[in-house]
Tab-separated table of C-alpha atoms in Angstrom:
chain	number	residue	atom	x	y	z
A	1	MET	CA	84.533	111.809	77.093
A	2	ALA	CA	83.937	109.047	78.524
A	3	LEU	CA	84.343	109.384	82.329
A	4	LEU	CA	87.881	107.875	83.831
A	5	PHE	CA	87.392	106.514	87.555
A	6	LEU	CA	90.299	107.079	89.899
A	7	LEU	CA	92.951	103.824	89.673
A	8	LEU	CA	95.660	102.109	91.213
A	9	LEU	CA	96.309	99.080	92.718
A	10	VAL	CA	97.805	97.095	96.024
A	11	VAL	CA	99.079	94.535	97.185
A	12	VAL	CA	100.325	93.799	99.955
A	13	SER	CA	102.268	90.185	101.474
A	14	ALA	CA	102.000	87.716	103.697
A	15	ALA	CA	104.393	86.432	106.041
A	16	SER	CA	102.349	83.311	106.727
A	17	ALA	CA	100.091	80.231	104.656
A	18	ASP	CA	97.508	82.509	107.466
A	19	GLU	CA	98.147	85.452	105.731
A	20	ALA	CA	95.701	86.951	102.515
A	21	PHE	CA	97.144	88.457	99.477
A	22	ILE	CA	96.377	89.994	96.609
A	23	GLY	CA	98.633	89.318	93.282
A	24	VAL	CA	98.244	90.828	90.042
A	25	ASN	CA	98.836	88.276	87.087
A	26	ILE	CA	101.088	90.006	83.595
A	27	GLY	CA	100.142	88.997	80.182
A	28	THR	CA	102.496	89.888	77.392
A	29	ASP	CA	99.716	90.109	74.194
A	30	LEU	CA	100.769	93.650	74.073
A	31	SER	CA	100.707	95.535	70.484
A	32	ASP	CA	104.098	97.286	72.330
A	33	MET	CA	104.572	95.417	75.796
A	34	PRO	CA	106.252	97.774	78.034
A	35	ASP	CA	110.005	96.317	78.604
A	36	PRO	CA	110.840	93.989	81.374
A	37	THR	CA	112.769	96.664	83.666
A	38	GLN	CA	109.738	99.093	82.572
A	39	VAL	CA	107.209	96.198	83.984
A	40	VAL	CA	109.388	95.589	87.486
A	41	ALA	CA	109.626	99.683	87.903
A	42	LEU	CA	106.174	100.024	88.158
A	43	LEU	CA	105.314	97.012	89.977
A	44	LYS	CA	107.611	98.827	92.394
A	45	LYS	CA	106.618	101.946	92.362
A	46	GLN	CA	102.678	100.308	93.180
A	47	GLN	CA	104.459	97.969	96.377
A	48	ILE	CA	103.101	94.705	93.965
A	49	ARG	CA	104.613	92.058	96.034
A	50	TYR	CA	103.063	89.343	93.854
A	51	VAL	CA	102.568	88.480	90.899
A	52	ARG	CA	102.087	85.359	88.147
A	53	LEU	CA	104.006	85.496	84.928
A	54	TYR	CA	102.471	83.603	82.151
A	55	ASN	CA	106.085	81.764	81.529
A	56	ALA	CA	109.577	82.084	82.662
A	57	ASP	CA	110.824	84.905	80.382
A	58	ARG	CA	114.561	85.172	81.616
A	59	GLY	CA	114.146	89.034	80.852
A	60	MET	CA	111.417	89.380	83.454
A	61	LEU	CA	113.282	87.223	86.281
A	62	LEU	CA	116.652	89.133	85.459
A	63	ALA	CA	114.413	92.168	86.277
A	64	LEU	CA	112.678	90.671	89.361
A	65	ALA	CA	115.763	90.010	91.198
A	66	ASN	CA	116.618	91.496	94.395
A	67	THR	CA	113.127	93.122	94.934
A	68	GLY	CA	111.501	90.850	96.688
A	69	ILE	CA	108.509	90.404	94.590
A	70	LYS	CA	107.686	87.147	95.029
A	71	VAL	CA	107.131	85.191	91.801
A	72	ALA	CA	105.170	82.439	90.452
A	73	VAL	CA	106.594	81.441	86.994
A	74	SER	CA	104.909	79.054	84.266
A	75	VAL	CA	105.322	76.001	82.150
A	76	PRO	CA	103.773	77.256	79.031
A	77	ASN	CA	100.907	74.671	77.654
A	78	GLU	CA	103.343	74.377	74.682
A	79	GLN	CA	105.902	73.103	76.333
A	80	LEU	CA	103.265	70.430	78.936
A	81	LEU	CA	104.017	67.596	76.855
A	82	ALA	CA	107.574	67.747	76.702
A	83	ILE	CA	107.575	67.814	80.373
A	84	GLY	CA	104.855	65.403	80.994
A	85	GLN	CA	106.995	62.514	79.148
A	86	SER	CA	110.761	63.312	80.399
A	87	ASN	CA	111.658	63.789	83.631
A	88	SER	CA	114.856	64.707	82.454
A	89	THR	CA	113.029	67.425	80.410
A	90	ALA	CA	111.723	68.730	83.639
A	91	ALA	CA	115.227	68.988	85.704
A	92	ASN	CA	116.596	70.504	82.775
A	93	TRP	CA	113.378	73.623	83.193
A	94	VAL	CA	114.276	74.291	86.321
A	95	SER	CA	117.420	74.575	86.287
A	96	GLN	CA	117.350	77.115	83.620
A	97	ASN	CA	113.838	78.657	84.631
A	98	VAL	CA	114.311	78.245	88.500
A	99	VAL	CA	117.253	77.340	90.025
A	100	SER	CA	119.049	79.740	88.440
A	101	HIS	CA	117.258	82.204	89.458
A	102	TYR	CA	116.984	82.267	92.320
A	103	PRO	CA	117.368	82.875	95.686
A	104	ALA	CA	118.034	86.447	94.111
A	105	THR	CA	114.675	86.269	92.249
A	106	ASN	CA	112.060	85.362	94.642
A	107	ILE	CA	109.935	82.513	93.396
A	108	THR	CA	107.997	80.991	95.130
A	109	THR	CA	104.993	79.118	93.023
A	110	VAL	CA	105.787	76.954	89.673
A	111	CYS	CA	102.653	77.074	87.670
A	112	VAL	CA	102.304	73.942	85.648
A	113	GLY	CA	100.351	74.367	82.649
A	114	SER	CA	96.647	77.065	82.432
A	115	GLU	CA	93.627	75.308	82.499
A	116	VAL	CA	94.444	72.510	80.234
A	117	PHE	CA	91.177	70.102	81.084
A	118	THR	CA	89.770	73.137	78.515
A	119	SER	CA	93.133	74.575	76.225
A	120	LEU	CA	95.074	71.619	76.356
A	121	PRO	CA	92.310	68.679	76.827
A	122	ASN	CA	94.934	66.096	74.767
A	123	ALA	CA	97.922	66.925	77.792
A	124	ALA	CA	95.511	65.864	80.453
A	125	PRO	CA	96.507	62.509	80.869
A	126	ILE	CA	100.684	63.227	81.214
A	127	LEU	CA	98.997	66.840	83.433
A	128	VAL	CA	99.817	64.487	87.211
A	129	ASN	CA	103.735	63.194	85.995
A	130	ALA	CA	104.294	66.870	84.720
A	131	LEU	CA	103.822	68.037	87.823
A	132	ARG	CA	105.828	64.702	89.843
A	133	PHE	CA	108.736	65.693	87.153
A	134	ILE	CA	109.199	69.578	87.622
A	135	GLN	CA	108.102	68.880	91.907
A	136	SER	CA	111.531	65.636	91.475
A	137	ALA	CA	113.679	68.396	90.536
A	138	LEU	CA	113.137	71.290	93.192
A	139	VAL	CA	113.506	67.745	95.926
A	140	ALA	CA	117.000	67.236	93.683
A	141	SER	CA	117.664	71.412	93.801
A	142	ASN	CA	116.359	71.307	97.684
A	143	LEU	CA	114.157	74.124	96.676
A	144	ASP	CA	110.987	71.526	97.085
A	145	ARG	CA	109.919	73.491	101.121
A	146	GLN	CA	110.319	76.966	99.010
A	147	ILE	CA	108.355	76.573	95.877
A	148	LYS	CA	105.151	74.899	95.472
A	149	VAL	CA	103.711	73.569	92.274
A	150	SER	CA	100.001	73.202	91.251
A	151	THR	CA	98.184	73.780	87.801
A	152	PRO	CA	95.947	76.420	87.174
A	153	LEU	CA	91.964	75.031	86.914
A	154	PRO	CA	89.142	76.828	85.477
A	155	SER	CA	86.299	76.882	87.212
A	156	SER	CA	83.717	75.241	84.490
A	157	ILE	CA	85.171	71.475	85.424
A	158	ILE	CA	82.471	71.876	88.838
A	159	LEU	CA	79.637	70.676	87.968
A	160	ASP	CA	76.528	71.845	89.662
A	161	PRO	CA	78.338	74.643	91.742
A	162	PHE	CA	74.988	75.894	93.149
A	163	PRO	CA	74.369	75.248	96.005
A	164	PRO	CA	78.131	74.881	96.915
A	165	SER	CA	77.332	72.159	99.138
A	166	GLN	CA	76.565	69.598	95.991
A	167	ALA	CA	79.558	70.457	93.597
A	168	PHE	CA	81.029	68.100	92.021
A	169	PHE	CA	84.045	67.390	89.134
A	170	ASN	CA	83.300	67.301	86.166
A	171	HIS	CA	83.243	62.743	86.787
A	172	SER	CA	85.569	62.644	82.684
A	173	LEU	CA	88.486	64.108	84.760
A	174	ASN	CA	88.375	62.035	88.005
A	175	ARG	CA	91.301	59.936	86.771
A	176	VAL	CA	93.525	62.944	86.589
A	177	LEU	CA	91.654	65.098	89.555
A	178	VAL	CA	92.273	62.097	91.977
A	179	PRO	CA	96.060	61.371	91.849
A	180	MET	CA	96.798	65.279	91.468
A	181	LEU	CA	94.505	66.048	94.546
A	182	SER	CA	96.709	63.495	95.772
A	183	PHE	CA	99.864	64.716	95.050
A	184	LEU	CA	98.887	68.641	96.189
A	185	GLN	CA	97.743	66.965	99.610
A	186	SER	CA	101.037	65.643	100.101
A	187	THR	CA	103.107	68.610	98.724
A	188	GLY	CA	101.563	70.755	100.493
A	189	SER	CA	100.549	72.958	97.574
A	190	TYR	CA	97.218	74.799	96.822
A	191	PHE	CA	94.217	73.740	94.296
A	192	MET	CA	94.916	76.339	92.201
A	193	LEU	CA	91.353	78.313	90.448
A	194	ASN	CA	90.226	80.810	88.338
A	195	VAL	CA	86.884	82.360	89.731
A	196	TYR	CA	84.753	84.581	87.166
A	197	PRO	CA	81.871	86.020	88.514
A	198	TYR	CA	81.528	88.488	85.266
A	199	TYR	CA	81.563	84.821	82.824
A	200	ASP	CA	78.968	82.914	85.570
A	201	TYR	CA	76.576	86.678	85.309
A	202	MET	CA	77.289	87.193	81.633
A	203	GLN	CA	75.677	83.361	81.342
A	204	SER	CA	73.776	82.949	83.621
A	205	ASN	CA	70.443	84.610	81.532
A	206	GLY	CA	70.171	86.861	83.921
A	207	VAL	CA	69.754	84.415	87.078
A	208	ILE	CA	72.721	85.933	88.455
A	209	PRO	CA	72.232	89.570	89.440
A	210	LEU	CA	74.733	91.498	89.186
A	211	ASP	CA	75.268	92.864	92.414
A	212	TYR	CA	75.940	89.316	93.445
A	213	ALA	CA	78.656	89.163	91.211
A	214	LEU	CA	80.398	92.399	91.540
A	215	PHE	CA	80.553	92.077	95.885
A	216	LYS	CA	77.841	94.680	96.254
A	217	PRO	CA	76.037	94.084	99.540
A	218	LEU	CA	72.445	92.470	99.566
A	219	PRO	CA	69.252	92.488	102.076
A	220	ALA	CA	69.485	89.417	103.797
A	221	ASN	CA	66.166	88.563	101.765
A	222	ARG	CA	68.381	88.819	98.528
A	223	GLU	CA	71.096	86.875	100.123
A	224	VAL	CA	71.407	83.117	98.602
A	225	VAL	CA	71.270	80.685	100.976
A	226	ASP	CA	72.410	76.862	100.537
A	227	ALA	CA	70.011	74.727	101.914
A	228	ASN	CA	72.490	71.990	102.637
A	229	THR	CA	73.886	73.975	104.848
A	230	LEU	CA	72.248	77.076	105.932
A	231	LEU	CA	74.879	79.034	104.683
A	232	HIS	CA	74.625	82.211	103.645
A	233	TYR	CA	76.181	83.638	100.235
A	234	THR	CA	76.430	87.692	99.667
A	235	ASN	CA	78.602	86.842	96.581
A	236	VAL	CA	79.611	84.480	93.321
A	237	PHE	CA	83.254	84.887	94.496
A	238	ASP	CA	82.952	82.998	97.529
A	239	ALA	CA	79.929	80.488	96.383
A	240	MET	CA	82.760	79.269	93.006
A	241	VAL	CA	85.044	78.872	95.781
A	242	ASP	CA	83.048	77.135	98.211
A	243	ALA	CA	82.363	74.782	95.716
A	244	ALA	CA	85.561	74.058	95.195
A	245	PHE	CA	86.225	72.859	98.645
A	246	PHE	CA	82.426	70.778	98.883
A	247	ALA	CA	83.814	68.752	95.123
A	248	MET	CA	87.253	68.101	96.447
A	249	ALA	CA	85.320	67.125	100.022
A	250	SER	CA	83.219	64.573	97.777
A	251	LEU	CA	86.595	63.370	96.838
A	252	ASN	CA	87.736	62.556	100.263
A	253	PHE	CA	90.420	65.273	99.866
A	254	THR	CA	89.535	68.304	102.876
A	255	ASN	CA	93.114	69.802	104.074
A	256	ILE	CA	94.122	71.737	100.353
A	257	PRO	CA	93.724	75.042	100.330
A	258	VAL	CA	92.408	77.616	98.042
A	259	LEU	CA	94.740	79.909	95.990
A	260	VAL	CA	92.358	82.525	92.965
A	261	THR	CA	95.501	82.969	90.449
A	262	GLU	CA	93.125	84.566	87.859
A	263	SER	CA	90.263	86.478	88.427
A	264	GLY	CA	88.744	90.665	87.337
A	265	TRP	CA	86.492	92.030	85.108
A	266	PRO	CA	86.548	93.575	81.465
A	267	SER	CA	86.325	97.452	81.651
A	268	LYS	CA	84.811	97.666	77.712
A	269	GLY	CA	83.408	95.321	75.736
A	270	ASP	CA	81.027	94.213	73.081
A	271	SER	CA	77.530	95.921	71.589
A	272	HIS	CA	76.613	92.505	73.064
A	273	GLU	CA	79.041	92.638	76.957
A	274	PRO	CA	76.538	95.882	78.674
A	275	ASP	CA	78.015	95.116	81.653
A	276	ALA	CA	81.712	95.171	80.399
A	277	THR	CA	82.254	98.841	82.088
A	278	ILE	CA	84.876	100.972	83.794
A	279	GLU	CA	82.362	101.440	86.847
A	280	ASN	CA	81.661	97.824	87.268
A	281	ALA	CA	85.764	96.564	86.568
A	282	ASN	CA	86.093	99.257	89.816
A	283	THR	CA	84.069	98.171	91.770
A	284	TYR	CA	84.804	94.070	91.247
A	285	ASN	CA	88.726	95.082	91.666
A	286	SER	CA	87.953	97.080	94.266
A	287	ASN	CA	85.816	94.329	96.307
A	288	LEU	CA	87.605	91.771	95.575
A	289	ILE	CA	90.958	93.609	97.636
A	290	ARG	CA	88.892	94.276	100.263
A	291	HIS	CA	87.130	91.561	100.522
A	292	VAL	CA	90.482	89.426	100.286
A	293	LEU	CA	92.865	91.488	102.544
A	294	ASN	CA	90.160	91.380	105.086
A	295	LYS	CA	90.086	87.681	105.431
A	296	THR	CA	86.502	87.766	105.246
A	297	GLY	CA	87.407	83.787	104.364
A	298	THR	CA	84.194	81.918	102.619
A	299	PRO	CA	80.660	80.810	104.186
A	300	LYS	CA	82.513	77.421	104.815
A	301	HIS	CA	85.729	78.468	105.852
A	302	PRO	CA	85.309	82.120	107.220
A	303	GLY	CA	88.579	84.121	108.660
A	304	ILE	CA	90.410	81.183	106.593
A	305	ALA	CA	92.008	83.444	103.669
A	306	VAL	CA	91.519	82.737	100.178
A	307	SER	CA	94.177	84.943	97.403
A	308	ALA	CA	93.507	85.619	94.666
A	309	TYR	CA	96.019	86.654	91.806
A	310	ILE	CA	93.975	89.659	89.702
A	311	TYR	CA	93.744	89.551	86.232
A	312	GLU	CA	95.430	91.341	85.289
A	313	LEU	CA	98.271	93.901	84.908
A	314	TYR	CA	97.861	95.709	81.505
A	315	ASN	CA	95.399	95.423	79.067
A	316	GLU	CA	96.247	93.572	76.428
A	317	ASP	CA	95.079	94.876	72.430
A	318	THR	CA	96.629	92.073	70.808
A	319	ARG	CA	94.300	89.491	72.281
A	320	PRO	CA	91.688	87.281	69.426
A	321	GLY	CA	87.994	87.178	70.916
A	322	PRO	CA	85.972	90.021	71.808
A	323	LEU	CA	86.805	93.687	73.139
A	324	SER	CA	86.025	92.204	76.587
A	325	GLU	CA	89.274	90.423	76.008
A	326	LYS	CA	91.390	93.248	75.342
A	327	ASN	CA	90.566	95.132	78.536
A	328	TRP	CA	91.036	93.651	81.876
A	329	GLY	CA	93.744	95.384	83.011
A	330	LEU	CA	94.491	98.356	85.364
A	331	PHE	CA	96.562	99.936	82.697
A	332	ASP	CA	97.476	100.550	79.535
A	333	GLY	CA	100.909	100.261	77.477
A	334	ASN	CA	102.102	102.982	78.535
A	335	GLY	CA	101.110	102.563	82.839
A	336	VAL	CA	98.393	104.845	82.714
A	337	PRO	CA	95.679	103.545	84.686
A	338	ILE	CA	92.142	103.029	83.912
A	339	TYR	CA	90.678	104.129	86.291
A	340	ILE	CA	91.417	103.971	90.842
A	341	LEU	CA	90.107	101.707	92.645
A	342	ARG	CA	87.748	103.468	95.635
A	343	LEU	CA	89.166	101.896	98.634
A	344	THR	CA	87.781	104.093	101.455
A	345	GLY	CA	85.884	102.585	104.357
A	346	SER	CA	88.176	100.010	104.918
A	347	GLY	CA	89.209	100.291	108.431
A	348	SER	CA	93.343	100.628	109.478
A	349	VAL	CA	94.301	97.545	106.475
A	350	LEU	CA	93.280	99.948	103.490
A	351	ALA	CA	93.970	102.676	105.707
A	352	ASN	CA	95.892	104.794	102.207
A	353	ASP	CA	93.046	105.973	99.983
A	354	THR	CA	94.819	106.544	96.948
A	355	THR	CA	91.969	108.754	95.288
A	356	ASN	CA	93.242	111.643	97.700
A	357	GLN	CA	96.865	111.422	96.558
A	358	THR	CA	96.590	112.191	92.921
A	359	TYR	CA	98.143	114.876	90.770
A	360	CYS	CA	98.395	116.590	87.599
A	361	ALA	CA	101.324	115.775	85.098
A	362	ALA	CA	102.443	117.720	82.200
A	363	LYS	CA	103.348	113.884	79.709
A	364	ASP	CA	106.159	113.268	78.138
A	365	SER	CA	105.370	113.044	74.990
A	366	ALA	CA	103.859	116.900	75.024
A	367	ASP	CA	104.471	118.925	72.051
A	368	SER	CA	106.585	121.755	73.843
A	369	LYS	CA	105.095	124.382	73.092
A	370	MET	CA	101.376	123.100	73.081
A	371	LEU	CA	103.353	122.723	76.980
A	372	GLN	CA	104.089	126.403	76.955
A	373	ALA	CA	100.263	127.622	75.738
A	374	ALA	CA	98.472	125.122	78.217
A	375	LEU	CA	101.153	126.863	80.800
A	376	ASP	CA	99.943	130.715	79.658
A	377	TRP	CA	96.407	129.661	79.768
A	378	ALA	CA	96.950	128.216	83.301
A	379	CYS	CA	99.041	131.127	84.844
A	380	GLY	CA	96.214	133.386	83.082
A	381	PRO	CA	92.987	133.126	81.971
A	382	GLY	CA	93.444	129.597	84.152
A	383	LYS	CA	94.022	131.968	87.552
A	384	VAL	CA	96.603	129.471	89.025
A	385	ASP	CA	98.976	131.444	91.067
A	386	CYS	CA	102.731	130.772	89.046
A	387	SER	CA	104.528	133.407	91.347
A	388	PRO	CA	106.366	129.827	92.918
A	389	LEU	CA	108.010	129.697	89.077
A	390	LEU	CA	109.296	133.189	89.110
A	391	GLN	CA	113.712	133.232	89.528
A	392	GLY	CA	114.517	133.066	92.713
A	393	GLN	CA	111.527	130.842	94.046
A	394	PRO	CA	111.417	127.494	95.118
A	395	CYS	CA	109.785	126.088	92.078
A	396	TYR	CA	111.714	128.116	89.429
A	397	GLU	CA	114.281	124.717	88.942
A	398	PRO	CA	114.771	122.938	86.705
A	399	ASP	CA	114.043	126.081	84.612
A	400	THR	CA	112.138	124.021	82.348
A	401	VAL	CA	108.907	123.887	80.605
A	402	SER	CA	107.725	120.591	81.727
A	403	ALA	CA	108.345	121.005	85.337
A	404	HIS	CA	106.890	124.353	85.339
A	405	ALA	CA	104.069	123.534	83.468
A	406	THR	CA	103.182	120.211	86.054
A	407	TYR	CA	103.381	122.534	89.224
A	408	ALA	CA	100.152	124.723	87.003
A	409	PHE	CA	98.385	121.731	85.527
A	410	ASP	CA	98.669	120.516	88.999
A	411	ALA	CA	97.417	123.785	90.584
A	412	TYR	CA	94.673	124.713	88.263
A	413	TYR	CA	93.668	119.827	88.925
A	414	GLN	CA	93.446	120.296	92.855
A	415	LYS	CA	91.349	123.600	92.474
A	416	ASN	CA	89.265	122.436	90.828
A	417	GLY	CA	88.552	119.376	92.730
A	418	LYS	CA	90.619	116.494	91.000
A	419	ALA	CA	87.935	116.379	88.175
A	420	PRO	CA	89.060	114.791	85.312
A	421	LEU	CA	88.527	117.032	83.106
A	422	ALA	CA	90.760	119.442	85.202
A	423	CYS	CA	94.252	117.179	84.235
A	424	ASP	CA	93.723	117.653	80.429
A	425	PHE	CA	94.980	120.881	78.689
A	426	ASN	CA	94.457	120.174	75.011
A	427	GLY	CA	95.650	116.364	75.987
A	428	VAL	CA	99.279	117.257	77.114
A	429	ALA	CA	98.169	116.660	80.653
A	430	ALA	CA	97.981	112.903	82.586
A	431	ILE	CA	96.215	112.260	85.954
A	432	THR	CA	99.547	110.588	88.129
A	433	THR	CA	100.027	109.144	91.553
A	434	THR	CA	103.496	110.182	91.916
A	435	ASN	CA	103.930	113.660	94.167
A	436	PRO	CA	105.853	115.716	91.981
A	437	SER	CA	106.912	117.745	94.610
A	438	HIS	CA	111.184	118.537	95.151
A	439	GLY	CA	112.542	120.091	97.887
A	440	SER	CA	110.834	123.352	98.994
A	441	CYS	CA	108.801	123.323	96.206
A	442	LEU	CA	105.529	121.991	97.542
A	443	PHE	CA	102.891	120.948	95.589
A	444	LEU	CA	98.702	121.575	96.577
A	445	GLY	CA	97.952	118.233	96.509
A	446	SER	CA	100.854	117.204	98.637
A	447	SER	CA	100.308	115.848	101.883
A	448	ASP	CA	102.563	118.522	103.317
A	449	LYS	CA	100.709	120.450	105.999
A	450	ASN	CA	102.389	123.455	104.474
A	451	ALA	CA	100.905	122.924	101.185
A	452	THR	CA	98.971	125.830	100.071
A	453	PHE	CA	95.767	124.845	98.366
A	454	LEU	CA	93.711	127.327	96.567
A	455	ASN	CA	89.479	127.786	95.330
A	456	SER	CA	88.040	129.241	92.632
A	457	THR	CA	85.986	128.801	89.187
A	458	ALA	CA	87.632	126.630	86.434
A	459	PRO	CA	87.375	128.786	83.404
A	460	ALA	CA	86.268	127.448	80.221
A	461	MET	CA	89.154	125.678	78.435
A	462	SER	CA	92.215	126.970	76.305
A	463	SER	CA	95.028	127.543	74.957
A	464	LYS	CA	95.596	130.106	72.868
A	465	SER	CA	95.715	132.656	75.822
A	466	SER	CA	98.857	134.249	77.358
A	467	GLY	CA	99.857	136.619	78.934
A	468	SER	CA	100.640	135.707	82.102
A	469	PRO	CA	104.310	135.232	84.992
A	470	ALA	CA	104.335	131.515	82.946
A	471	GLN	CA	106.199	134.205	80.402
A	472	GLN	CA	108.936	133.676	81.552
A	473	CYS	CA	109.185	130.169	81.743
A	474	ASN	CA	111.845	128.203	79.082
A	475	PRO	CA	111.171	125.268	77.559
A	476	VAL	CA	113.513	122.487	77.148
A	477	SER	CA	113.357	119.028	78.720
A	478	ALA	CA	110.786	116.719	79.193
A	479	ALA	CA	110.117	115.047	82.457
A	480	TYR	CA	108.922	110.747	82.492
A	481	PHE	CA	106.390	110.934	84.989
A	482	MET	CA	105.416	106.899	86.446
A	483	ILE	CA	101.872	105.946	88.217
A	484	VAL	CA	102.487	105.088	91.373
A	485	VAL	CA	100.247	102.800	93.726
A	486	VAL	CA	100.316	103.602	97.300
A	487	SER	CA	100.384	100.594	99.832
A	488	ILE	CA	97.239	99.425	101.593
A	489	ALA	CA	97.523	97.752	104.608
A	490	SER	CA	99.700	99.141	106.441
A	491	ALA	CA	99.294	96.967	109.352
A	492	LEU	CA	99.803	93.591	106.973
A	493	LEU	CA	103.804	92.513	106.751
A	494	LEU	CA	105.453	93.407	103.502
């Protein structure tokens, strides 16, 4: 059984352009895509304050209303040609997908297309027109100050990215890029860039060290130095962002901020993708979050925030391509974390270590007879003190097998050091970050100082034993537990 690391996602909002934020992309190529209300419930419980949609789905926008979550909507590539050739089509799009939802849904950005130069090159000539038409429609609706317009670009359009000071754009694209950059500068918008150190590493044939791609600390003698500027680079992410700044400067644009619209690392891959692992995905995304929220900036612009959207919220199991394409998500389609981000050691910005706030709960879909058997085992051979589940005791209510099993499962999990295998119970339990405590029933993993922690040796797992205090529990209904992520960065404004 593969070792799963604990997960969690954080996102804090920014009060000004100088504040950094981490957002999350929400793809929809899932065989069983959660409905919008479920998606938003997950976002809210995880304190995710910034999201990017790849469309302007009405159901999602309605579900996001009155949540305060800042939303980037997108003009899909398949609609780009029509919008880039017709001002009225752009105006209708803005009316239907922005104006009709704003301000209840806090739309802050319109992404016009996605990686158009590489994914839809025949639309490149009208891309700037599309940007201008969308902007004009926002101006007409008096929303141009509240909502920025830009287009996410692939980092592959930047040639010779190292050293960053020598970077330049593919010259064949300059006829589009120059007016685009002029538009971004005049409207105060962002240069949107998708940055994937995973692909840079994979395509380097060993030239780029894995640690350099993963933000892992490097000794001074292994840092990469730009001979032209003498700037030291400790990771691929910063080098690519600075390459974008230098490439823009080569076209005489020096004051356009960079917003990273996609970045991440896959947690699983095919046999020829040995570095697409849970460990590396956890390391990359944990370090990315820490790097962004600490407002480290880049060597060229230290201390200047470069915000980023993590790719992505869910694993997209129906995406074509290699196995890695399906495994960039932080969660599976059921909202179960793929891993828990390791966010300790980052000072006050990352003060809440979510790995200390995990619990073990009965699965909503678990068979009641299997739950009862596992409950009996936990309260018997598992040596869990189930006396709080007796009638008249704090955890007797609700008197259901699911609720009682959750108490017993969590007690066993906590006393065995939160080992992942201590929360399995033949597949009827799962790790969650939702604190199941209720009323005076305080679970062992609760931060409440009145909770009691037990210590004992973990016996071999079996669900076939019975004859414990749990025999007094009656199976009835099931309870549903959503994965919760605790917000980090209490020092930043939400």
